[in-house]
CSV table of C-alpha atoms in Angstrom, one decimal:
chain,number,residue,atom,x,y,z
A,30,TYR,CA,0.0,0.0,0.0
A,31,ALA,CA,1.0,3.7,-0.2
A,32,LEU,CA,0.1,6.6,2.0
A,33,GLN,CA,-0.3,10.0,0.4
A,34,GLY,CA,1.0,11.8,3.4
A,35,SER,CA,-2.1,13.5,4.9
A,36,ARG,CA,-4.8,12.2,7.2
A,37,TRP,CA,-7.7,13.5,9.2
A,38,ARG,CA,-6.9,14.6,12.7
A,39,VAL,CA,-10.3,13.7,13.9
A,40,LYS,CA,-11.9,10.3,13.7
A,41,ALA,CA,-15.6,11.3,13.7
A,42,LEU,CA,-16.1,12.4,10.1
A,43,THR,CA,-19.2,13.8,8.4
A,44,TYR,CA,-20.3,13.6,4.8
A,45,LYS,CA,-23.1,14.7,2.5
A,46,ILE,CA,-24.2,13.8,-1.0
A,47,SER,CA,-24.7,17.2,-2.6
A,48,LYS,CA,-25.5,15.9,-6.1
A,49,TYR,CA,-27.1,12.5,-6.8
A,50,PRO,CA,-26.7,10.4,-10.0
A,51,LYS,CA,-29.4,10.6,-12.7
A,52,ARG,CA,-30.1,6.8,-12.9
A,53,LEU,CA,-30.3,5.6,-9.3
A,54,LYS,CA,-32.8,6.1,-6.5
A,55,ARG,CA,-31.6,8.5,-3.8
A,56,SER,CA,-32.3,5.9,-1.1
A,57,ASP,CA,-30.1,3.3,-3.0
A,58,VAL,CA,-27.3,5.8,-3.2
A,59,ASP,CA,-27.5,6.7,0.4
A,60,THR,CA,-27.3,3.0,1.3
A,61,GLU,CA,-24.4,2.2,-0.9
A,62,VAL,CA,-22.4,5.2,0.2
A,63,ALA,CA,-23.0,4.3,3.9
A,64,LYS,CA,-21.9,0.7,3.1
A,65,ALA,CA,-18.8,2.0,1.4
A,66,PHE,CA,-17.8,4.1,4.4
A,67,SER,CA,-18.4,1.1,6.7
A,68,VAL,CA,-15.6,-0.8,4.8
A,69,TRP,CA,-13.2,1.5,6.6
A,70,SER,CA,-14.9,2.0,9.9
A,71,GLU,CA,-15.0,-1.8,10.4
A,72,PHE,CA,-11.2,-1.9,11.0
A,73,THR,CA,-10.6,1.5,12.6
A,74,ASP,CA,-12.3,3.8,15.1
A,75,LEU,CA,-13.3,6.1,12.3
A,76,THR,CA,-17.0,7.0,12.2
A,77,PHE,CA,-19.0,8.5,9.3
A,78,THR,CA,-22.2,10.5,9.8
A,79,ALA,CA,-24.3,11.6,6.9
A,80,LYS,CA,-25.6,15.2,7.0
A,81,ALA,CA,-28.2,16.7,4.7
A,82,SER,CA,-26.5,20.1,4.5
A,83,GLY,CA,-23.9,22.5,5.9
A,84,PRO,CA,-20.2,22.0,6.1
A,85,VAL,CA,-18.9,18.4,6.1
A,86,HIS,CA,-15.5,16.7,5.9
A,87,ILE,CA,-16.3,14.8,2.7
A,88,GLU,CA,-18.6,16.1,0.0
A,89,ILE,CA,-19.8,13.6,-2.6
A,90,LYS,CA,-21.0,14.6,-6.0
A,91,PHE,CA,-22.1,12.8,-9.2
A,92,VAL,CA,-21.1,15.0,-12.1
A,93,GLU,CA,-20.0,14.9,-15.8
A,94,SER,CA,-17.0,16.1,-17.8
A,95,GLU,CA,-15.6,19.4,-16.4
A,96,HIS,CA,-17.1,20.1,-13.0
A,97,GLY,CA,-15.0,22.8,-11.5
A,98,ASP,CA,-11.9,21.1,-10.2
A,99,GLY,CA,-9.9,21.1,-13.4
A,100,ASP,CA,-10.0,17.4,-13.7
A,101,ALA,CA,-12.7,16.7,-16.2
A,102,PHE,CA,-14.4,13.3,-16.5
A,103,ASP,CA,-14.4,11.5,-19.8
A,104,GLY,CA,-17.8,9.9,-20.5
A,105,VAL,CA,-18.5,6.2,-20.2
A,106,GLY,CA,-15.4,4.1,-19.3
A,107,GLY,CA,-11.9,5.4,-18.7
A,108,THR,CA,-11.9,7.4,-15.5
A,109,LEU,CA,-14.8,6.3,-13.3
A,110,ALA,CA,-14.3,8.7,-10.3
A,111,HIS,CA,-11.7,10.5,-8.4
A,112,ALA,CA,-11.3,11.9,-4.9
A,113,PHE,CA,-9.1,14.3,-3.0
A,114,PHE,CA,-6.7,13.4,-0.2
A,115,PRO,CA,-7.5,14.9,3.2
A,116,VAL,CA,-5.0,17.7,2.7
A,117,PHE,CA,-6.9,18.8,-0.4
A,118,GLY,CA,-10.4,18.5,1.2
A,119,GLY,CA,-11.3,14.8,0.9
A,120,ASP,CA,-14.2,15.3,-1.5
A,121,ALA,CA,-15.2,12.4,-3.9
A,122,HIS,CA,-16.6,12.9,-7.4
A,123,PHE,CA,-18.2,10.2,-9.5
A,124,ASP,CA,-18.6,10.4,-13.3
A,125,ASP,CA,-22.3,10.5,-13.8
A,126,ALA,CA,-21.9,9.4,-17.5
A,127,GLU,CA,-21.2,5.9,-16.1
A,128,LEU,CA,-24.0,3.5,-15.5
A,129,TRP,CA,-23.9,3.2,-11.8
A,130,THR,CA,-25.5,0.0,-10.5
A,131,VAL,CA,-26.3,-1.7,-7.2
A,132,ASN,CA,-25.8,-5.5,-6.6
A,133,SER,CA,-25.6,-6.1,-10.3
A,134,PRO,CA,-23.0,-7.3,-12.8
A,135,ARG,CA,-24.2,-4.7,-15.2
A,136,GLY,CA,-22.7,-1.3,-15.4
A,137,THR,CA,-20.3,-0.1,-12.7
A,138,ASN,CA,-20.8,-1.1,-9.1
A,139,LEU,CA,-21.2,2.0,-7.0
A,140,PHE,CA,-20.3,0.4,-3.7
A,141,GLN,CA,-17.0,-0.9,-4.8
A,142,VAL,CA,-15.9,2.3,-6.5
A,143,ALA,CA,-17.1,4.5,-3.6
A,144,ALA,CA,-15.2,2.4,-1.1
A,145,HIS,CA,-12.1,2.9,-3.2
A,146,GLU,CA,-12.6,6.6,-3.5
A,147,PHE,CA,-13.2,7.0,0.2
A,148,GLY,CA,-9.9,5.3,0.7
A,149,HIS,CA,-8.4,8.3,-1.1
A,150,SER,CA,-10.5,10.7,1.0
A,151,LEU,CA,-8.9,9.1,4.1
A,152,GLY,CA,-5.4,9.5,2.8
A,153,LEU,CA,-4.6,6.3,0.9
A,154,SER,CA,-2.8,6.3,-2.4
A,155,HIS,CA,-3.0,3.5,-5.0
A,156,SER,CA,-1.6,0.1,-4.1
A,157,ASP,CA,0.5,-2.1,-6.3
A,158,VAL,CA,-1.2,-5.2,-4.8
A,159,ARG,CA,-3.5,-6.4,-7.6
A,160,SER,CA,-6.0,-7.8,-5.1
A,161,ALA,CA,-6.2,-4.7,-3.0
A,162,LEU,CA,-9.3,-2.4,-3.1
A,163,MET,CA,-6.9,0.5,-3.5
A,164,ALA,CA,-5.4,-0.9,-6.7
A,165,PRO,CA,-6.2,1.6,-9.4
A,166,PHE,CA,-8.2,-0.6,-11.8
A,167,TYR,CA,-11.9,-1.5,-11.5
A,168,ARG,CA,-12.1,-5.3,-11.5
A,169,GLY,CA,-15.8,-5.7,-12.2
A,170,TYR,CA,-18.6,-6.5,-9.9
A,171,GLU,CA,-17.6,-8.7,-6.9
A,172,PRO,CA,-20.7,-10.2,-5.3
A,173,VAL,CA,-18.7,-11.2,-2.2
A,174,PHE,CA,-16.6,-8.2,-1.2
A,175,LYS,CA,-13.7,-8.5,1.2
A,176,LEU,CA,-11.2,-5.9,2.1
A,177,ASP,CA,-7.7,-7.1,1.3
A,178,THR,CA,-5.1,-7.4,4.0
A,179,ASP,CA,-3.1,-4.8,2.2
A,180,ASP,CA,-5.9,-2.3,2.6
A,181,VAL,CA,-6.4,-3.1,6.3
A,182,LEU,CA,-2.7,-2.6,7.0
A,183,ALA,CA,-2.9,0.7,5.1
A,184,ILE,CA,-5.9,2.2,6.9
A,185,GLN,CA,-4.7,1.0,10.3
A,186,ALA,CA,-1.2,2.5,9.6
A,187,LEU,CA,-3.1,5.9,9.4
A,188,TYR,CA,-5.8,5.6,12.0
A,189,GLY,CA,-4.8,2.6,14.2
A,190,LYS,CA,-6.8,-0.5,14.8
A,191,LYS,CA,-10.4,-0.6,16.0
A,192,SER,CA,-10.2,-0.4,19.8
A,193,THR,CA,-13.3,-2.6,20.4
A,194,GLN,CA,-11.8,-5.4,18.3
A,195,SER,CA,-11.1,-8.8,20.1
A,196,GLY,CA,-7.8,-10.5,19.1
A,197,ASN,CA,-6.2,-9.0,16.1
A,198,GLY,CA,-9.6,-8.3,14.6
A,199,LEU,CA,-8.1,-8.9,11.2
A,200,ASN,CA,-9.9,-11.6,9.3
A,201,PRO,CA,-10.1,-10.3,5.7
A,202,THR,CA,-7.9,-12.4,3.5
A,203,SER,CA,-8.4,-12.2,-0.2
A,204,GLY,CA,-5.3,-12.8,-2.1
A,205,GLY,CA,-2.9,-11.7,0.6
A,206,ALA,CA,-1.8,-13.9,3.5
A,207,SER,CA,-3.3,-12.7,6.8
A,208,PRO,CA,-0.4,-11.2,8.8
A,209,ARG,CA,0.1,-12.1,12.4
A,210,THR,CA,-0.8,-8.7,14.1
A,211,THR,CA,0.0,-9.4,17.7
A,212,THR,CA,0.7,-6.7,20.2
A,213,ARG,CA,4.4,-6.7,20.6
A,214,PRO,CA,6.0,-7.1,24.1
A,215,ALA,CA,5.6,-3.5,25.0
A,216,PHE,CA,2.1,-4.4,26.3
A,217,ALA,CA,2.6,-7.9,27.7
A,218,PRO,CA,5.4,-8.8,30.1
A,219,PRO,CA,7.3,-12.0,29.3
A,220,ARG,CA,6.0,-15.4,30.6
A,221,ALA,CA,8.9,-17.7,30.5
A,222,PRO,CA,12.1,-16.1,32.0
A,223,ARG,CA,15.3,-17.2,30.3
A,224,ASP,CA,18.9,-16.9,31.6
A,225,ASP,CA,21.1,-18.2,28.8
A,226,MET,CA,23.6,-16.3,26.7
A,227,ILE,CA,21.1,-13.8,25.2
A,228,CYS,CA,20.0,-12.7,28.6
A,229,LYS,CA,23.5,-12.2,29.8
A,230,ASP,CA,24.2,-10.1,26.7
A,231,PRO,CA,21.1,-9.2,24.7
A,232,LYS,CA,23.1,-7.6,21.9
A,233,ILE,CA,22.1,-9.2,18.6
A,234,ASP,CA,23.6,-9.3,15.1
A,235,ALA,CA,20.5,-9.3,13.0
A,236,LEU,CA,16.7,-9.8,13.2
A,237,PHE,CA,14.3,-10.8,10.4
A,238,ASN,CA,10.9,-12.1,9.6
A,239,SER,CA,10.9,-15.4,7.6
A,240,ALA,CA,8.6,-15.9,4.6
A,241,GLU,CA,6.4,-18.0,6.8
A,242,GLY,CA,5.9,-15.2,9.3
A,243,GLN,CA,8.3,-16.4,12.0
A,244,THR,CA,10.7,-13.9,13.6
A,245,TYR,CA,14.4,-14.9,14.1
A,246,ALA,CA,17.2,-13.2,16.0
A,247,LEU,CA,20.8,-14.0,15.0
A,248,LYS,CA,23.6,-13.8,17.6
A,249,GLY,CA,27.1,-15.2,16.9
A,250,ASN,CA,26.8,-18.7,15.5
A,251,LYS,CA,23.3,-19.2,17.0
A,252,TYR,CA,19.8,-18.2,16.2
A,253,TYR,CA,16.6,-17.8,18.2
A,254,ARG,CA,13.0,-18.1,17.1
A,255,LEU,CA,11.0,-15.5,18.8
A,256,THR,CA,7.4,-16.0,20.1
A,257,GLU,CA,5.1,-13.1,21.0
A,258,ASN,CA,7.2,-12.0,23.9
A,259,SER,CA,9.9,-14.5,24.5
A,260,VAL,CA,12.1,-17.1,22.8
A,261,ALA,CA,10.6,-20.4,21.6
A,262,GLU,CA,11.4,-23.6,23.4
A,263,GLY,CA,14.4,-25.5,22.1
A,264,TYR,CA,16.4,-22.4,21.1
A,265,PRO,CA,19.1,-21.3,20.5
A,266,LYS,CA,20.2,-23.5,17.6
A,267,LEU,CA,23.2,-23.4,15.4
A,268,ILE,CA,22.9,-21.1,12.3
A,269,SER,CA,24.9,-23.6,10.3
A,270,GLU,CA,22.1,-26.2,10.9
A,271,GLY,CA,19.3,-23.7,10.3
A,272,TRP,CA,20.6,-22.4,7.0
A,273,PRO,CA,23.2,-24.8,5.7
A,274,GLY,CA,26.2,-23.0,4.2
A,275,LEU,CA,25.5,-19.8,6.2
A,276,PRO,CA,28.3,-18.6,8.5
A,277,GLY,CA,27.8,-17.0,11.9
A,278,ASP,CA,28.3,-13.4,13.0
A,279,ILE,CA,25.9,-12.1,10.4
A,280,ASP,CA,25.7,-8.3,9.8
A,281,ALA,CA,22.2,-7.9,8.5
A,282,ALA,CA,19.2,-9.9,7.2
A,283,PHE,CA,15.8,-9.4,5.7
A,284,THR,CA,13.1,-11.3,3.8
A,285,TYR,CA,12.0,-9.5,0.6
A,286,LYS,CA,8.5,-9.5,-1.0
A,287,ASN,CA,9.7,-12.3,-3.3
A,288,GLY,CA,9.9,-14.6,-0.2
A,289,LYS,CA,13.7,-14.9,-0.4
A,290,THR,CA,15.8,-14.2,2.7
A,291,TYR,CA,19.0,-12.3,2.2
A,292,PHE,CA,21.9,-12.5,4.7
A,293,PHE,CA,24.8,-10.0,4.7
A,294,LYS,CA,28.3,-10.4,6.2
A,295,GLY,CA,31.4,-8.4,5.4
A,296,THR,CA,31.5,-7.8,1.6
A,297,LYS,CA,29.3,-10.8,0.8
A,298,TYR,CA,25.6,-11.8,0.8
A,299,TRP,CA,23.7,-15.1,0.7
A,300,ARG,CA,20.2,-15.7,-0.6
A,301,TYR,CA,18.0,-18.5,0.8
A,302,ASN,CA,14.6,-19.8,-0.3
A,303,GLY,CA,13.3,-20.9,3.1
A,304,ARG,CA,16.2,-22.9,4.5
A,305,GLN,CA,17.9,-23.8,1.2
A,306,MET,CA,20.6,-21.6,-0.4
A,307,ASP,CA,19.0,-20.3,-3.5
A,308,GLY,CA,21.8,-20.5,-6.1
A,309,ASP,CA,25.5,-20.0,-6.1
A,310,TYR,CA,26.3,-18.0,-3.0
A,311,PRO,CA,27.9,-16.0,-1.5
A,312,LYS,CA,28.1,-13.2,-4.0
A,313,GLU,CA,29.7,-9.8,-3.5
A,314,ILE,CA,27.4,-7.1,-2.2
A,315,SER,CA,28.7,-4.7,-4.8
A,316,GLU,CA,27.5,-7.1,-7.5
A,317,GLY,CA,24.0,-7.8,-6.2
A,318,PHE,CA,23.3,-4.5,-4.4
A,319,THR,CA,24.9,-1.7,-6.4
A,320,GLY,CA,25.4,1.4,-4.3
A,321,ILE,CA,25.2,-0.4,-1.0
A,322,PRO,CA,28.3,-0.5,1.2
A,323,ASP,CA,30.0,-3.5,2.8
A,324,HIS,CA,30.1,-4.4,6.5
A,325,LEU,CA,26.6,-3.3,7.1
A,326,ASP,CA,25.0,-2.7,10.5
A,327,ALA,CA,21.4,-3.6,9.8
A,328,ALA,CA,18.8,-3.9,7.0
A,329,MET,CA,15.1,-4.1,6.8
A,330,VAL,CA,12.2,-4.0,4.3
A,331,TRP,CA,9.8,-1.3,5.1
A,332,GLY,CA,6.1,-2.3,4.4
A,333,GLY,CA,5.0,1.3,3.7
A,334,ASN,CA,6.7,1.2,0.3
A,335,GLY,CA,8.3,-2.2,0.1
A,336,LYS,CA,11.8,-0.7,-0.3
A,337,ILE,CA,14.9,-2.0,1.5
A,338,TYR,CA,16.7,0.2,4.0
A,339,PHE,CA,20.4,-0.4,4.8
A,340,TYR,CA,22.1,1.1,7.8
A,341,LYS,CA,25.8,1.6,8.5
A,342,GLY,CA,27.4,4.0,11.0
A,343,SER,CA,25.6,7.3,10.9
A,344,LYS,CA,24.0,6.8,7.5
A,345,PHE,CA,21.2,4.8,5.7
A,346,TRP,CA,20.6,3.9,2.1
A,347,ARG,CA,17.2,3.2,0.5
A,348,PHE,CA,17.3,0.4,-2.2
A,349,ASP,CA,14.5,-0.1,-4.7
A,350,PRO,CA,15.2,-3.3,-6.8
A,351,LEU,CA,12.7,-2.1,-9.4
A,352,LYS,CA,14.6,1.1,-10.2
A,353,ARG,CA,17.7,1.9,-12.2
A,354,PRO,CA,19.8,2.9,-10.4
A,355,PRO,CA,18.3,1.1,-7.3
A,356,VAL,CA,19.8,3.7,-5.0
A,357,LYS,CA,19.0,7.3,-5.8
A,358,SER,CA,21.9,9.8,-5.8
A,359,SER,CA,20.3,11.6,-2.8
A,360,TYR,CA,21.6,8.6,-0.6
A,361,PRO,CA,23.1,8.0,1.8
A,362,LYS,CA,21.2,10.2,4.2
A,363,PRO,CA,21.8,10.7,7.9
A,364,ILE,CA,20.2,8.3,10.4
A,365,SER,CA,19.3,11.4,12.4
A,366,ASN,CA,16.4,11.8,9.9
A,367,TRP,CA,14.9,9.0,11.9
A,368,GLU,CA,14.2,11.1,14.9
A,369,GLY,CA,15.4,9.6,18.1
A,370,LEU,CA,17.4,6.7,16.6
A,371,PRO,CA,21.1,6.3,17.5
A,372,ASN,CA,23.9,5.7,15.0
A,373,SER,CA,25.6,2.3,14.5
A,374,ILE,CA,22.5,0.2,15.2
A,375,ASP,CA,22.7,-3.6,15.4
A,376,ALA,CA,19.4,-4.7,13.9
A,377,ALA,CA,16.2,-3.4,12.4
A,378,LEU,CA,12.9,-5.1,11.7
A,379,GLN,CA,9.4,-4.0,10.6
A,380,TYR,CA,7.3,-6.3,12.8
A,381,THR,CA,4.0,-7.8,11.7
A,382,ASN,CA,2.2,-5.3,13.9
A,383,GLY,CA,3.3,-2.5,11.6
A,384,TYR,CA,5.7,-0.9,14.0
A,385,THR,CA,9.4,-0.7,13.1
A,386,TYR,CA,11.9,-1.7,15.7
A,387,PHE,CA,15.6,-0.9,16.0
A,388,PHE,CA,18.1,-2.6,18.3
A,389,LYS,CA,21.4,-1.4,19.7
A,390,GLY,CA,23.3,-3.1,22.4
A,391,ASP,CA,20.9,-4.3,25.1
A,392,LYS,CA,18.2,-1.8,24.1
A,393,TYR,CA,15.5,-1.4,21.5
A,394,TYR,CA,13.6,1.5,20.0
A,395,ARG,CA,10.0,1.4,18.7
A,396,PHE,CA,9.6,3.7,15.7
A,397,ASN,CA,6.2,5.3,14.8
A,398,ASP,CA,5.9,5.4,11.1
A,399,ARG,CA,3.2,8.1,11.3
A,400,THR,CA,5.1,10.7,13.3
A,401,PHE,CA,8.4,9.4,11.8
A,402,ALA,CA,10.0,9.4,15.2
A,403,VAL,CA,10.7,7.0,18.1
A,404,ASP,CA,7.4,6.4,19.7
A,405,ALA,CA,6.6,8.4,22.8
A,406,ALA,CA,5.4,5.8,25.4
A,407,ASP,CA,5.4,4.8,29.0
A,408,PRO,CA,7.9,3.4,29.9
A,409,PRO,CA,9.8,5.5,27.4
A,410,PHE,CA,12.2,4.1,24.7
A,411,PRO,CA,14.8,2.8,24.5
A,412,ARG,CA,13.8,-0.2,26.5
A,413,PRO,CA,15.7,-3.3,27.6
A,414,SER,CA,15.4,-5.8,24.7
A,415,GLY,CA,16.2,-8.8,27.0
A,416,HIS,CA,13.1,-8.3,29.1
A,417,TRP,CA,10.7,-7.2,26.3
A,418,TRP,CA,11.8,-9.4,23.4
A,419,PHE,CA,13.8,-12.4,24.7
A,420,GLY,CA,11.9,-13.3,27.9
A,421,CYS,CA,14.7,-12.5,30.3
A,422,LYS,CA,14.1,-11.9,33.9
B,77,ALA,CA,-11.8,4.9,-25.8
B,78,PRO,CA,-9.3,2.0,-25.6
B,79,VAL,CA,-5.6,3.1,-25.7
B,80,SER,CA,-4.2,2.0,-29.0
B,81,THR,CA,-1.7,4.6,-30.0
B,82,THR,CA,1.5,6.0,-28.5
B,83,THR,CA,-0.1,9.4,-28.2
B,84,GLN,CA,-3.0,8.0,-26.2
B,85,ALA,CA,-0.5,6.1,-24.0
B,86,GLU,CA,1.5,9.3,-23.5
B,87,ILE,CA,-1.7,11.1,-22.4
B,88,TYR,CA,-2.5,8.2,-20.0
B,89,LEU,CA,1.0,8.0,-18.5
B,90,SER,CA,1.1,11.8,-17.9
B,91,GLN,CA,-2.5,11.8,-16.5
B,92,PHE,CA,-1.6,9.2,-13.9
B,93,GLY,CA,1.7,10.6,-12.9
B,94,TYR,CA,4.2,8.4,-14.7
B,95,LEU,CA,5.3,11.2,-17.1
B,96,PRO,CA,5.9,14.7,-15.6
B,97,ALA,CA,3.9,17.4,-17.4
B,98,SER,CA,7.3,18.9,-18.4
B,99,ALA,CA,8.4,15.7,-20.1
B,100,ARG,CA,8.2,17.3,-23.5
B,101,ASN,CA,11.1,19.7,-23.9
B,102,PRO,CA,10.2,22.8,-25.8
B,103,ALA,CA,13.9,23.3,-26.5
B,104,ASN,CA,14.0,20.3,-28.9
B,105,GLY,CA,10.7,20.9,-30.6
B,106,GLY,CA,8.7,19.4,-27.8
B,107,LEU,CA,10.2,15.9,-28.3
B,108,LEU,CA,10.1,13.3,-25.5
B,109,ASP,CA,13.5,11.7,-24.9
B,110,ALA,CA,13.6,7.9,-25.1
B,111,SER,CA,14.8,7.2,-21.6
B,112,THR,CA,12.0,9.3,-20.0
B,113,TRP,CA,9.5,7.5,-22.1
B,114,ILE,CA,10.9,4.0,-21.4
B,115,LYS,CA,11.1,4.7,-17.7
B,116,ALA,CA,7.5,5.9,-17.6
B,117,VAL,CA,6.3,2.7,-19.4
B,118,GLN,CA,8.4,0.6,-17.0
B,119,ASP,CA,7.1,2.4,-14.0
B,120,PHE,CA,3.5,1.7,-15.1
B,121,GLN,CA,4.2,-1.9,-15.9
B,122,SER,CA,6.0,-2.4,-12.6
B,123,PHE,CA,3.2,-0.7,-10.6
B,124,ALA,CA,0.5,-2.7,-12.4
B,125,GLY,CA,2.3,-6.0,-12.0
B,126,LEU,CA,2.9,-6.5,-15.7
B,127,ASN,CA,6.2,-7.8,-17.3
B,128,VAL,CA,8.5,-4.8,-17.1
B,129,THR,CA,9.6,-4.5,-20.8
B,130,GLY,CA,9.6,-0.7,-21.3
B,131,GLU,CA,7.7,-1.4,-24.5
B,132,LEU,CA,4.1,-0.5,-25.3
B,133,ASP,CA,3.0,-4.1,-25.8
B,134,ASP,CA,-0.6,-5.4,-26.1
B,135,GLU,CA,-0.8,-6.4,-22.5
B,136,THR,CA,0.2,-2.9,-21.4
B,137,MET,CA,-2.2,-1.1,-23.7
B,138,GLN,CA,-5.1,-3.4,-22.7
B,139,LEU,CA,-4.6,-2.5,-19.1
B,140,MET,CA,-4.4,1.2,-20.0
B,141,SER,CA,-7.8,0.8,-21.5
B,142,LYS,CA,-9.5,-0.7,-18.4
B,143,PRO,CA,-11.9,1.5,-16.4
B,144,ARG,CA,-10.1,2.9,-13.4
B,145,CYS,CA,-9.9,5.6,-10.7
B,146,GLY,CA,-8.9,9.0,-11.8
B,147,VAL,CA,-6.4,9.6,-9.0
B,148,ARG,CA,-2.8,9.6,-10.1
B,149,ASP,CA,-0.8,6.4,-9.2
B,150,LYS,CA,2.3,8.4,-8.6
B,151,VAL,CA,1.8,11.4,-6.5
B,152,GLY,CA,5.6,12.2,-6.7
B,153,TYR,CA,5.5,14.6,-9.6
B,154,GLY,CA,4.8,17.8,-7.7
B,155,THR,CA,2.1,18.0,-5.1
B,156,ASP,CA,-1.4,17.4,-6.2
B,157,SER,CA,-2.3,21.0,-6.5
B,158,ARG,CA,-6.0,20.5,-7.1
B,159,SER,CA,-7.7,22.3,-4.3
B,160,LYS,CA,-11.1,21.6,-2.9
B,161,ARG,CA,-12.7,24.9,-3.8
């Protein structure tokens, strides 16, 4: 998913339909619009109240061709509708040349397009996940509508989860695997105290999520599988047994969108498909990751844009495999851009709850992607990683 | 109307943010340089999950013809200056 950059500061939003479509009953339009808003209020604390008149947050209009905002509609087909991001007012306009329909494979389904446009009104840009509601293309009438995981993560990144939800409250899976959204140790003290090596010295080498959704910490020649707030039974294990051919003392690691896990050490990197080396490795970092330095401190994939961030000393690099060159000339940039983070970190991870975590020595920092700063919380960050992540006394 | 010509594709790519409005350089007769064009096509193909060829192939033009939302895919080219009023 992608966030445009603005969002509403209040969660109780109001809307009105100031111009109805020619070919639908007003009551039908009212119902479909309300349903479309509920797609987003189901997973957040946002509420939407219809008003007949007066100032509102989101104004909805069905109009044709040029209609006053300089972005004319184009008749049947092509552009179906557009909406403004919160910073530009949040209004949603629908091309009334289209044949808007309700619960019918004919014409264009109003509910689905409205739900998409209201995503823009709330601050979401287009997603490159084909199955997402926020993908730019109309996919035709879907009798059984389900919000994609990508959409839920997007809206919750902006407005947080619904506070009345039980468990992770995330059950929509269409296309994307349902992520394990658990509340990370900051809210739940450890259950099984540990007192082996990682508790004596919680400094780690690297941290990553596997393609199956497990989280692993690497330390020396050993690795630990992490549970919700501790280390799984039977760990640590030897890295050489976990990933045959992989040495210890790893600098950095991440699993990319292609499901492959990449390990970095010194000037070299290894690629694994699950637990099997995926080809002829190691290779030189300079070969496979042009523009990225050797002897890295940490690396992670950031869900917000799917790009890879590498950290070394006081600098970071952003790597986009789909671009040429993959690293823009504006990099490296100072880590101080990430407000509150120290230099020379040990590990970095975007966890499945959407927060990004940075580790240095025996401490960790929880980073808030919305404020783009270390989270303000009680107790404050940094916190001891042994207690919160590795179940140490 | 379905996208079937380079000109229509250029309009599409600039409408949805893949080609900056200033892509055509008046200094050289308003020509669009090849690398800018290829990158724009690649960006669209990548975003839409197509094979990234940089070429205006059938698959790409068919997707450009599909009904869609009017909001730009790439908001990067300058801020979206459309204001509410």
